[in-house]
Amino acid sequence: MHVSVKIPTRKEIEHLGVYVPGKPIEEVKREFGLTDIAKLASNENPYGCSELATRAVIREMDNSALYPEGTAPELAAKLSVHLGIERERIMVGNGSDELIRLLTRSYISAGDEAIMGVATFSRYETNVRIEGGVPVTVPMIDGVHDLAGMLQAVGTNTKMIFVCNPNNPTGTIVGRSELLSFIEEVPPHILLVIDEAYFEYVSDTDYLQTIPLLASHPNLVILRTFSKIHGLAALRVGYGIMHPSVVQELMKVKEPFNSNRLAQAAAIASLDDAPFAQDCARRNAEARRGLQHELARMGLSCFPSHTNFLMVKLGRAGDDVFQALLAQGVIVRSGSSLGYPDTIRVSIGTEQENRAFIAALQRIINDGDEARG
C-alpha cells in the first residue's frame, strides 16, 4: 500500500511543465501498429555522424571504467585551434542545454530579469524560472527576433539576454548589421547569450560571425553544439565561447564529470572530418529547397529557414495535422507547443523520409478538401 505524501517543492518550480521532446520512433510504432516510421521531429542529422567519430567511440570504450577529465581539456584545446581562440575562453558542457543551465545558475537570482524572444528555444525561460528569475518576452516579427524591442525591454533588473540565431523553432536569422548594432548597444553589465546551435547550416552572407567580437565584448557568450551538423545528439556534447572570467564562474557550479569520455572522444574526432560536416550542410540545403518547392506546390509557405528544419504555416490547427501525420508514421512537432499553433515544425530528413512526409501531408490536405467539398 502506497501512502500519498505531499512534500512541498520550491515555489519556483510549482508551475513548470515537463519538457516534451519529439515522440520516439518506438512509441509511435506501438501506438499505431506501424513498422516504417519517419522521425522528423527533433532536428537530428539524418546522415548520422562521421565514421571517425564512430571509431573513436569504439576505441574509447576500453576506458569506460575510468572517469573522464572533468574539464575536457583535449577537446577544449582542439576547439581552440579549430576556432582560432584562446583555450581559456572555452567551456565544454553536456550539450549546450547544460551551459544554459549553468549560466542561469551562476548569474540569475530571484527577481532578476532575462530577456528573450517569443517564440524561441523553451529552455531559456525554464532555466530562468528555476532560479527564481523573471523571463521578459518580446514577440518576434515575422518569426525573426525583434532586437529593437528587446533593447527597449532592458531595465534595471535585466541580467541576461538570449538571442537564438538561427532561431529555433522558426529557422530565421537576424541580419549582420542589425545584430552587430545590437551587440554594441547592450549594456556591458548584461550577459548577452547568442545560441548558434545551427550556425553550420547557414550559408547567407548576411550572417554575423560573432567570435571576432569576443575580445571587445566581455559580456558576450556564444553557445554551440555537436548535436546537429556533427550528428552526436545521443552523446550530449556542446560548448560555450566566452570571457575566461565567465568560464571560471560556470566551473564553480558544473557537475564534476559533466562531459563523458565517449562524447569527448567523438567530438574531437568530428573536428578532424570537415568534409563530413560540409557534405551534410550541402545535402541539407538541397533537401530544404526541395521540401520548400513541394510545400509551395501545395499552397503552403514557411518561415525563411537557414537550418535543418522548416516551420510550415498551415492556416489550420497544427495539432490536427501533427496527429494525422502520426497516424501515417510521420513524426513532426506541432507548432502549438512551440508558440505558433497554426504550424508544424518538420526536420529535414533523408530523401525517403522527406518523400514520406510530403505524401502524407498531401493526403491530409486532400482529405480536408474533400470534407469541405
mmCIF file of C-alpha atoms in Angstrom:
data_model
loop_
_atom_site.group_PDB
_atom_site.id
_atom_site.type_symbol
_atom_site.label_atom_id
_atom_site.label_comp_id
_atom_site.label_asym_id
_atom_site.label_seq_id
_atom_site.Cartn_x
_atom_site.Cartn_y
_atom_site.Cartn_z
ATOM 1 C CA MET A 1 0.000 0.000 0.000
ATOM 2 C CA HIS A 2 1.339 3.402 -1.027
ATOM 3 C CA VAL A 3 0.678 6.342 1.263
ATOM 4 C CA SER A 4 0.199 9.635 -0.535
ATOM 5 C CA VAL A 5 2.561 12.293 0.779
ATOM 6 C CA LYS A 6 2.678 15.874 -0.430
ATOM 7 C CA ILE A 7 6.133 17.298 0.183
ATOM 8 C CA PRO A 8 6.257 20.970 -0.772
ATOM 9 C CA THR A 9 8.548 21.813 -3.664
ATOM 10 C CA ARG A 10 10.308 25.100 -4.297
ATOM 11 C CA LYS A 11 7.774 27.689 -5.380
ATOM 12 C CA GLU A 12 9.873 28.435 -8.483
ATOM 13 C CA ILE A 13 9.071 25.018 -9.978
ATOM 14 C CA GLU A 14 5.465 24.573 -8.873
ATOM 15 C CA HIS A 15 4.030 25.660 -12.224
ATOM 16 C CA LEU A 16 6.798 24.467 -14.528
ATOM 17 C CA GLY A 17 5.842 21.992 -17.195
ATOM 18 C CA VAL A 18 7.923 18.970 -18.205
ATOM 19 C CA TYR A 19 9.923 19.302 -21.419
ATOM 20 C CA VAL A 20 8.216 17.278 -24.145
ATOM 21 C CA PRO A 21 10.590 16.126 -26.915
ATOM 22 C CA GLY A 22 9.552 14.740 -30.278
ATOM 23 C CA LYS A 23 7.802 11.378 -29.964
ATOM 24 C CA PRO A 24 10.215 8.410 -30.044
ATOM 25 C CA ILE A 25 10.000 6.038 -33.001
ATOM 26 C CA GLU A 26 9.329 3.071 -30.707
ATOM 27 C CA GLU A 27 6.320 4.770 -29.095
ATOM 28 C CA VAL A 28 4.703 5.565 -32.447
ATOM 29 C CA LYS A 29 5.253 2.001 -33.650
ATOM 30 C CA ARG A 30 3.455 0.648 -30.573
ATOM 31 C CA GLU A 31 0.649 3.208 -30.615
ATOM 32 C CA PHE A 32 -0.291 2.825 -34.286
ATOM 33 C CA GLY A 33 0.941 -0.681 -35.061
ATOM 34 C CA LEU A 34 3.314 0.619 -37.728
ATOM 35 C CA THR A 35 6.705 -0.676 -38.840
ATOM 36 C CA ASP A 36 8.010 2.150 -41.049
ATOM 37 C CA ILE A 37 8.456 5.458 -39.259
ATOM 38 C CA ALA A 38 9.933 8.755 -40.448
ATOM 39 C CA LYS A 39 11.065 10.731 -37.413
ATOM 40 C CA LEU A 40 11.304 14.380 -38.424
ATOM 41 C CA ALA A 41 10.688 15.973 -35.029
ATOM 42 C CA SER A 42 13.985 16.665 -33.286
ATOM 43 C CA ASN A 43 16.252 18.328 -35.873
ATOM 44 C CA GLU A 44 18.662 15.405 -35.796
ATOM 45 C CA ASN A 45 21.205 14.762 -38.539
ATOM 46 C CA PRO A 46 19.661 12.148 -40.873
ATOM 47 C CA TYR A 47 23.121 11.277 -42.204
ATOM 48 C CA GLY A 48 24.414 10.137 -38.829
ATOM 49 C CA CYS A 49 27.891 11.092 -37.637
ATOM 50 C CA SER A 50 31.408 10.925 -39.016
ATOM 51 C CA GLU A 51 32.939 7.465 -39.299
ATOM 52 C CA LEU A 52 35.934 8.943 -37.474
ATOM 53 C CA ALA A 53 33.666 9.667 -34.509
ATOM 54 C CA THR A 54 32.256 6.139 -34.528
ATOM 55 C CA ARG A 55 35.727 4.607 -34.487
ATOM 56 C CA ALA A 56 36.822 6.978 -31.707
ATOM 57 C CA VAL A 57 33.881 5.904 -29.528
ATOM 58 C CA ILE A 58 34.681 2.228 -30.068
ATOM 59 C CA ARG A 59 38.320 2.793 -29.062
ATOM 60 C CA GLU A 60 37.315 4.836 -26.025
ATOM 61 C CA MET A 61 35.115 2.005 -24.726
ATOM 62 C CA ASP A 62 38.331 0.416 -23.459
ATOM 63 C CA ASN A 63 38.425 3.228 -20.878
ATOM 64 C CA SER A 64 34.769 3.066 -19.879
ATOM 65 C CA ALA A 65 35.623 2.115 -16.288
ATOM 66 C CA LEU A 66 37.508 5.389 -15.817
ATOM 67 C CA TYR A 67 36.022 8.806 -15.080
ATOM 68 C CA PRO A 68 36.573 11.410 -17.812
ATOM 69 C CA GLU A 69 38.673 14.513 -17.351
ATOM 70 C CA GLY A 70 36.277 16.998 -15.814
ATOM 71 C CA THR A 71 37.183 19.979 -18.000
ATOM 72 C CA ALA A 72 37.530 18.094 -21.316
ATOM 73 C CA PRO A 73 40.987 19.650 -21.861
ATOM 74 C CA GLU A 74 41.831 17.784 -25.078
ATOM 75 C CA LEU A 75 38.521 18.747 -26.688
ATOM 76 C CA ALA A 76 38.863 22.341 -25.500
ATOM 77 C CA ALA A 77 42.391 22.516 -26.926
ATOM 78 C CA LYS A 78 41.159 21.099 -30.229
ATOM 79 C CA LEU A 79 38.332 23.659 -30.357
ATOM 80 C CA SER A 80 40.825 26.408 -29.552
ATOM 81 C CA VAL A 81 42.853 25.588 -32.659
ATOM 82 C CA HIS A 82 39.741 24.937 -34.766
ATOM 83 C CA LEU A 83 38.178 28.289 -33.865
ATOM 84 C CA GLY A 84 41.355 30.336 -33.521
ATOM 85 C CA ILE A 85 40.639 31.481 -29.964
ATOM 86 C CA GLU A 86 42.246 31.092 -26.565
ATOM 87 C CA ARG A 87 41.696 27.819 -24.729
ATOM 88 C CA GLU A 88 40.655 29.762 -21.613
ATOM 89 C CA ARG A 89 37.550 31.022 -23.430
ATOM 90 C CA ILE A 90 36.063 27.558 -23.996
ATOM 91 C CA MET A 91 33.678 25.661 -21.723
ATOM 92 C CA VAL A 92 32.532 22.147 -22.659
ATOM 93 C CA GLY A 93 29.114 21.022 -21.493
ATOM 94 C CA ASN A 94 26.682 18.125 -21.506
ATOM 95 C CA GLY A 95 25.065 19.581 -24.594
ATOM 96 C CA SER A 96 24.553 23.327 -24.881
ATOM 97 C CA ASP A 97 21.443 22.743 -22.737
ATOM 98 C CA GLU A 98 23.712 22.325 -19.724
ATOM 99 C CA LEU A 99 25.536 25.552 -20.481
ATOM 100 C CA ILE A 100 22.229 27.443 -20.461
ATOM 101 C CA ARG A 101 21.515 25.934 -17.050
ATOM 102 C CA LEU A 102 24.977 26.835 -15.743
ATOM 103 C CA LEU A 103 24.615 30.413 -16.962
ATOM 104 C CA THR A 104 21.307 30.948 -15.191
ATOM 105 C CA ARG A 105 22.551 29.121 -12.092
ATOM 106 C CA SER A 106 25.575 31.425 -11.949
ATOM 107 C CA TYR A 107 24.059 34.777 -12.877
ATOM 108 C CA ILE A 108 20.294 34.769 -12.206
ATOM 109 C CA SER A 109 18.983 35.423 -8.704
ATOM 110 C CA ALA A 110 15.389 35.781 -7.505
ATOM 111 C CA GLY A 111 13.797 38.778 -9.199
ATOM 112 C CA ASP A 112 16.468 39.180 -11.883
ATOM 113 C CA GLU A 113 15.139 39.571 -15.416
ATOM 114 C CA ALA A 114 16.228 37.786 -18.587
ATOM 115 C CA ILE A 115 15.026 38.966 -21.995
ATOM 116 C CA MET A 116 14.202 36.509 -24.784
ATOM 117 C CA GLY A 117 12.053 36.261 -27.891
ATOM 118 C CA VAL A 118 8.665 34.653 -28.402
ATOM 119 C CA ALA A 119 8.814 32.057 -29.752
ATOM 120 C CA THR A 120 12.321 30.719 -29.213
ATOM 121 C CA PHE A 121 14.065 27.789 -27.523
ATOM 122 C CA SER A 122 11.984 26.983 -24.454
ATOM 123 C CA ARG A 123 14.875 26.072 -22.151
ATOM 124 C CA TYR A 124 15.874 29.706 -21.734
ATOM 125 C CA GLU A 125 12.619 30.529 -19.968
ATOM 126 C CA THR A 126 12.547 27.291 -17.983
ATOM 127 C CA ASN A 127 16.019 27.746 -16.538
ATOM 128 C CA VAL A 128 15.425 31.396 -15.698
ATOM 129 C CA ARG A 129 12.265 30.435 -13.787
ATOM 130 C CA ILE A 130 14.042 27.631 -11.920
ATOM 131 C CA GLU A 131 16.438 30.192 -10.455
ATOM 132 C CA GLY A 132 13.582 32.488 -9.430
ATOM 133 C CA GLY A 133 14.259 34.874 -12.295
ATOM 134 C CA VAL A 134 11.665 36.685 -14.390
ATOM 135 C CA PRO A 135 11.508 35.958 -18.149
ATOM 136 C CA VAL A 136 10.798 39.120 -20.141
ATOM 137 C CA THR A 137 9.468 38.017 -23.518
ATOM 138 C CA VAL A 138 9.443 40.084 -26.706
ATOM 139 C CA PRO A 139 7.305 38.886 -29.664
ATOM 140 C CA MET A 140 9.036 38.028 -32.917
ATOM 141 C CA ILE A 141 8.401 39.990 -36.095
ATOM 142 C CA ASP A 142 7.595 37.533 -38.891
ATOM 143 C CA GLY A 143 9.454 34.842 -36.982
ATOM 144 C CA VAL A 144 12.600 36.992 -36.515
ATOM 145 C CA HIS A 145 13.952 38.416 -33.251
ATOM 146 C CA ASP A 146 12.820 41.997 -32.640
ATOM 147 C CA LEU A 147 16.179 43.312 -31.456
ATOM 148 C CA ALA A 148 14.929 46.883 -31.131
ATOM 149 C CA GLY A 149 12.080 45.672 -28.940
ATOM 150 C CA MET A 150 14.500 43.640 -26.828
ATOM 151 C CA LEU A 151 16.658 46.722 -26.226
ATOM 152 C CA GLN A 152 13.551 48.656 -25.165
ATOM 153 C CA ALA A 153 12.777 45.877 -22.672
ATOM 154 C CA VAL A 154 16.091 46.361 -20.841
ATOM 155 C CA GLY A 155 15.508 47.586 -17.292
ATOM 156 C CA THR A 156 17.308 47.979 -14.007
ATOM 157 C CA ASN A 157 16.787 44.286 -13.161
ATOM 158 C CA THR A 158 17.986 42.902 -16.504
ATOM 159 C CA LYS A 159 20.847 40.421 -16.034
ATOM 160 C CA MET A 160 20.775 38.377 -19.232
ATOM 161 C CA ILE A 161 19.552 38.425 -22.850
ATOM 162 C CA PHE A 162 19.124 35.366 -25.076
ATOM 163 C CA VAL A 163 19.266 35.525 -28.878
ATOM 164 C CA CYS A 164 18.888 32.238 -30.750
ATOM 165 C CA ASN A 165 20.488 32.760 -34.168
ATOM 166 C CA PRO A 166 19.390 30.909 -36.253
ATOM 167 C CA ASN A 167 16.227 30.794 -34.202
ATOM 168 C CA ASN A 168 14.564 27.595 -33.093
ATOM 169 C CA PRO A 169 11.706 26.991 -33.974
ATOM 170 C CA THR A 170 11.386 29.424 -36.918
ATOM 171 C CA GLY A 171 14.789 28.857 -38.538
ATOM 172 C CA THR A 172 15.274 32.566 -39.222
ATOM 173 C CA ILE A 173 18.372 34.709 -38.726
ATOM 174 C CA VAL A 174 18.852 38.355 -37.827
ATOM 175 C CA GLY A 175 20.930 40.399 -40.256
ATOM 176 C CA ARG A 176 24.626 41.083 -39.791
ATOM 177 C CA SER A 177 24.432 44.863 -39.298
ATOM 178 C CA GLU A 178 21.358 44.656 -37.084
ATOM 179 C CA LEU A 179 22.918 42.084 -34.759
ATOM 180 C CA LEU A 180 26.240 43.932 -34.646
ATOM 181 C CA SER A 181 24.478 47.150 -33.677
ATOM 182 C CA PHE A 182 22.527 45.254 -31.018
ATOM 183 C CA ILE A 183 25.689 43.772 -29.502
ATOM 184 C CA GLU A 184 27.217 47.250 -29.378
ATOM 185 C CA GLU A 185 24.154 48.690 -27.639
ATOM 186 C CA VAL A 186 23.572 46.042 -24.960
ATOM 187 C CA PRO A 187 24.917 47.467 -21.676
ATOM 188 C CA PRO A 188 28.208 45.778 -20.745
ATOM 189 C CA HIS A 189 26.931 44.604 -17.335
ATOM 190 C CA ILE A 190 24.272 42.420 -19.016
ATOM 191 C CA LEU A 191 25.273 38.944 -20.185
ATOM 192 C CA LEU A 192 24.356 38.529 -23.867
ATOM 193 C CA VAL A 193 23.956 34.863 -24.819
ATOM 194 C CA ILE A 194 23.858 34.092 -28.548
ATOM 195 C CA ASP A 195 22.845 30.494 -29.205
ATOM 196 C CA GLU A 196 24.319 29.305 -32.513
ATOM 197 C CA ALA A 197 23.336 25.631 -32.400
ATOM 198 C CA TYR A 198 22.529 25.622 -36.130
ATOM 199 C CA PHE A 199 25.204 28.021 -37.411
ATOM 200 C CA GLU A 200 26.941 25.395 -39.578
ATOM 201 C CA TYR A 201 23.852 25.206 -41.799
ATOM 202 C CA VAL A 202 23.866 28.934 -42.600
ATOM 203 C CA SER A 203 25.236 29.996 -45.989
ATOM 204 C CA ASP A 204 23.732 33.501 -46.129
ATOM 205 C CA THR A 205 26.430 36.186 -46.313
ATOM 206 C CA ASP A 206 24.273 38.410 -44.082
ATOM 207 C CA TYR A 207 25.032 36.167 -41.092
ATOM 208 C CA LEU A 208 27.265 37.767 -38.480
ATOM 209 C CA GLN A 209 30.435 35.953 -37.415
ATOM 210 C CA THR A 210 30.410 36.589 -33.677
ATOM 211 C CA ILE A 211 33.692 35.065 -32.474
ATOM 212 C CA PRO A 212 35.812 38.076 -33.561
ATOM 213 C CA LEU A 213 33.654 40.260 -31.260
ATOM 214 C CA LEU A 214 34.580 38.388 -28.078
ATOM 215 C CA ALA A 215 37.747 40.384 -27.446
ATOM 216 C CA SER A 216 35.897 43.706 -27.331
ATOM 217 C CA HIS A 217 32.695 42.441 -25.662
ATOM 218 C CA PRO A 218 33.441 40.540 -22.429
ATOM 219 C CA ASN A 219 29.690 40.196 -21.760
ATOM 220 C CA LEU A 220 29.204 38.084 -24.917
ATOM 221 C CA VAL A 221 28.619 34.305 -24.668
ATOM 222 C CA ILE A 222 28.346 32.095 -27.759
ATOM 223 C CA LEU A 223 26.765 28.630 -27.494
ATOM 224 C CA ARG A 224 27.318 25.820 -29.994
ATOM 225 C CA THR A 225 26.725 22.072 -30.128
ATOM 226 C CA PHE A 226 27.895 18.808 -31.664
ATOM 227 C CA SER A 227 24.291 17.511 -31.718
ATOM 228 C CA LYS A 228 23.266 18.914 -35.110
ATOM 229 C CA ILE A 229 25.712 19.027 -38.038
ATOM 230 C CA HIS A 230 28.082 16.553 -36.341
ATOM 231 C CA GLY A 231 25.282 14.074 -35.565
ATOM 232 C CA LEU A 232 26.213 13.419 -31.919
ATOM 233 C CA ALA A 233 22.847 14.214 -30.297
ATOM 234 C CA ALA A 234 22.838 10.978 -28.269
ATOM 235 C CA LEU A 235 26.229 11.721 -26.694
ATOM 236 C CA ARG A 236 25.289 15.201 -25.367
ATOM 237 C CA VAL A 237 28.266 17.455 -26.000
ATOM 238 C CA GLY A 238 28.193 21.196 -26.572
ATOM 239 C CA TYR A 239 30.453 24.132 -25.872
ATOM 240 C CA GLY A 240 30.394 27.780 -24.972
ATOM 241 C CA ILE A 241 32.827 30.515 -26.002
ATOM 242 C CA MET A 242 33.099 33.401 -23.553
ATOM 243 C CA HIS A 243 35.361 35.561 -21.441
ATOM 244 C CA PRO A 244 37.677 33.480 -19.191
ATOM 245 C CA SER A 245 36.151 35.056 -16.075
ATOM 246 C CA VAL A 246 32.706 33.742 -17.087
ATOM 247 C CA VAL A 247 34.197 30.287 -17.683
ATOM 248 C CA GLN A 248 35.571 30.309 -14.135
ATOM 249 C CA GLU A 249 32.173 31.199 -12.676
ATOM 250 C CA LEU A 250 30.487 28.346 -14.565
ATOM 251 C CA MET A 251 33.177 25.932 -13.404
ATOM 252 C CA LYS A 252 32.069 26.556 -9.833
ATOM 253 C CA VAL A 253 28.564 25.194 -10.432
ATOM 254 C CA LYS A 254 29.020 22.479 -13.048
ATOM 255 C CA GLU A 255 28.939 18.782 -12.220
ATOM 256 C CA PRO A 256 32.387 17.178 -11.739
ATOM 257 C CA PHE A 257 32.231 14.892 -14.805
ATOM 258 C CA ASN A 258 29.630 16.603 -16.960
ATOM 259 C CA SER A 259 31.008 15.515 -20.346
ATOM 260 C CA ASN A 260 31.605 11.776 -20.655
ATOM 261 C CA ARG A 261 34.585 10.043 -22.244
ATOM 262 C CA LEU A 262 32.709 8.802 -25.309
ATOM 263 C CA ALA A 263 31.300 12.258 -26.041
ATOM 264 C CA GLN A 264 34.692 13.921 -25.742
ATOM 265 C CA ALA A 265 36.362 11.344 -27.993
ATOM 266 C CA ALA A 266 33.630 11.579 -30.635
ATOM 267 C CA ALA A 267 33.677 15.378 -30.656
ATOM 268 C CA ILE A 268 37.469 15.504 -31.036
ATOM 269 C CA ALA A 269 37.304 13.094 -33.974
ATOM 270 C CA SER A 270 34.425 15.009 -35.567
ATOM 271 C CA LEU A 271 36.551 18.138 -35.765
ATOM 272 C CA ASP A 272 39.005 16.155 -37.945
ATOM 273 C CA ASP A 273 36.304 15.386 -40.522
ATOM 274 C CA ALA A 274 35.398 18.734 -42.074
ATOM 275 C CA PRO A 275 34.304 17.056 -45.360
ATOM 276 C CA PHE A 276 31.574 15.150 -43.496
ATOM 277 C CA ALA A 277 30.091 18.328 -41.988
ATOM 278 C CA GLN A 278 30.361 20.186 -45.299
ATOM 279 C CA ASP A 279 28.616 17.359 -47.132
ATOM 280 C CA CYS A 280 25.815 17.312 -44.538
ATOM 281 C CA ALA A 281 25.301 21.065 -44.966
ATOM 282 C CA ARG A 282 25.216 20.735 -48.768
ATOM 283 C CA ARG A 283 22.768 17.825 -48.758
ATOM 284 C CA ASN A 284 20.594 19.596 -46.195
ATOM 285 C CA ALA A 285 20.404 22.756 -48.334
ATOM 286 C CA GLU A 286 19.382 20.733 -51.392
ATOM 287 C CA ALA A 287 16.721 18.820 -49.464
ATOM 288 C CA ARG A 288 15.427 22.013 -47.853
ATOM 289 C CA ARG A 289 14.941 23.621 -51.271
ATOM 290 C CA GLY A 290 13.144 20.506 -52.474
ATOM 291 C CA LEU A 291 10.778 20.473 -49.495
ATOM 292 C CA GLN A 292 10.054 24.189 -49.857
ATOM 293 C CA HIS A 293 9.195 23.616 -53.517
ATOM 294 C CA GLU A 294 6.814 20.758 -52.712
ATOM 295 C CA LEU A 295 5.148 22.721 -49.916
ATOM 296 C CA ALA A 296 4.673 25.721 -52.209
ATOM 297 C CA ARG A 297 3.075 23.397 -54.755
ATOM 298 C CA MET A 298 0.520 22.519 -52.043
ATOM 299 C CA GLY A 299 -0.114 26.205 -51.377
ATOM 300 C CA LEU A 300 1.838 26.237 -48.099
ATOM 301 C CA SER A 301 4.609 28.585 -47.026
ATOM 302 C CA CYS A 302 7.358 28.516 -44.389
ATOM 303 C CA PHE A 303 9.399 30.961 -42.414
ATOM 304 C CA PRO A 304 12.697 31.505 -44.311
ATOM 305 C CA SER A 305 14.867 28.782 -42.794
ATOM 306 C CA HIS A 306 18.665 28.695 -42.511
ATOM 307 C CA THR A 307 18.648 25.420 -40.579
ATOM 308 C CA ASN A 308 17.867 21.728 -40.921
ATOM 309 C CA PHE A 309 14.144 22.221 -40.254
ATOM 310 C CA LEU A 310 11.160 24.118 -41.614
ATOM 311 C CA MET A 311 8.271 25.723 -39.749
ATOM 312 C CA VAL A 312 5.298 25.234 -42.076
ATOM 313 C CA LYS A 313 2.359 27.650 -41.986
ATOM 314 C CA LEU A 314 -0.826 25.608 -42.313
ATOM 315 C CA GLY A 315 -3.730 28.004 -41.865
ATOM 316 C CA ARG A 316 -5.260 25.396 -39.554
ATOM 317 C CA ALA A 317 -4.531 23.801 -36.184
ATOM 318 C CA GLY A 318 -1.052 22.328 -36.116
ATOM 319 C CA ASP A 319 -2.172 19.746 -33.534
ATOM 320 C CA ASP A 320 -4.651 18.241 -36.009
ATOM 321 C CA VAL A 321 -2.056 17.880 -38.748
ATOM 322 C CA PHE A 322 0.512 16.566 -36.267
ATOM 323 C CA GLN A 323 -1.881 13.795 -35.149
ATOM 324 C CA ALA A 324 -2.881 12.945 -38.715
ATOM 325 C CA LEU A 325 0.771 12.643 -39.713
ATOM 326 C CA LEU A 326 1.482 10.433 -36.696
ATOM 327 C CA ALA A 327 -1.209 8.011 -37.830
ATOM 328 C CA GLN A 328 0.692 7.698 -41.115
ATOM 329 C CA GLY A 329 4.021 7.086 -39.404
ATOM 330 C CA VAL A 330 5.497 10.575 -39.804
ATOM 331 C CA ILE A 331 6.655 12.289 -36.599
ATOM 332 C CA VAL A 332 6.912 16.092 -36.638
ATOM 333 C CA ARG A 333 6.357 18.750 -33.961
ATOM 334 C CA SER A 334 3.099 20.611 -33.552
ATOM 335 C CA GLY A 335 3.555 24.363 -33.508
ATOM 336 C CA SER A 336 1.081 24.664 -30.642
ATOM 337 C CA SER A 337 3.845 23.723 -28.193
ATOM 338 C CA LEU A 338 6.344 25.992 -29.947
ATOM 339 C CA GLY A 339 4.424 29.265 -29.940
ATOM 340 C CA TYR A 340 2.837 29.043 -33.395
ATOM 341 C CA PRO A 341 -0.378 26.980 -33.089
ATOM 342 C CA ASP A 342 -1.198 27.054 -36.812
ATOM 343 C CA THR A 343 2.108 25.465 -37.847
ATOM 344 C CA ILE A 344 4.144 22.293 -37.707
ATOM 345 C CA ARG A 345 7.925 22.104 -37.497
ATOM 346 C CA VAL A 346 9.457 19.405 -39.673
ATOM 347 C CA SER A 347 13.089 18.348 -39.617
ATOM 348 C CA ILE A 348 14.762 17.809 -42.965
ATOM 349 C CA GLY A 349 15.436 14.102 -43.349
ATOM 350 C CA THR A 350 16.703 11.659 -45.920
ATOM 351 C CA GLU A 351 15.220 11.662 -49.393
ATOM 352 C CA GLN A 352 12.980 8.733 -48.445
ATOM 353 C CA GLU A 353 11.795 10.417 -45.227
ATOM 354 C CA ASN A 354 11.084 13.690 -46.997
ATOM 355 C CA ARG A 355 9.049 11.904 -49.658
ATOM 356 C CA ALA A 356 7.056 10.107 -46.963
ATOM 357 C CA PHE A 357 6.313 13.426 -45.241
ATOM 358 C CA ILE A 358 5.185 15.171 -48.439
ATOM 359 C CA ALA A 359 2.989 12.240 -49.487
ATOM 360 C CA ALA A 360 1.357 12.020 -46.042
ATOM 361 C CA LEU A 361 0.778 15.789 -45.857
ATOM 362 C CA GLN A 362 -0.712 15.806 -49.347
ATOM 363 C CA ARG A 363 -3.179 13.071 -48.347
ATOM 364 C CA ILE A 364 -4.202 15.120 -45.276
ATOM 365 C CA ILE A 365 -4.773 18.204 -47.418
ATOM 366 C CA ASN A 366 -6.745 16.204 -49.998
ATOM 367 C CA ASP A 367 -8.919 14.656 -47.265
ATOM 368 C CA GLY A 368 -9.616 18.110 -45.878
ATOM 369 C CA ASP A 369 -10.558 19.470 -49.298
ATOM 370 C CA GLU A 370 -12.927 16.550 -49.859
ATOM 371 C CA ALA A 371 -14.517 17.056 -46.434
ATOM 372 C CA ARG A 372 -15.156 20.734 -47.210
ATOM 373 C CA GLY A 373 -16.428 19.921 -50.682
#
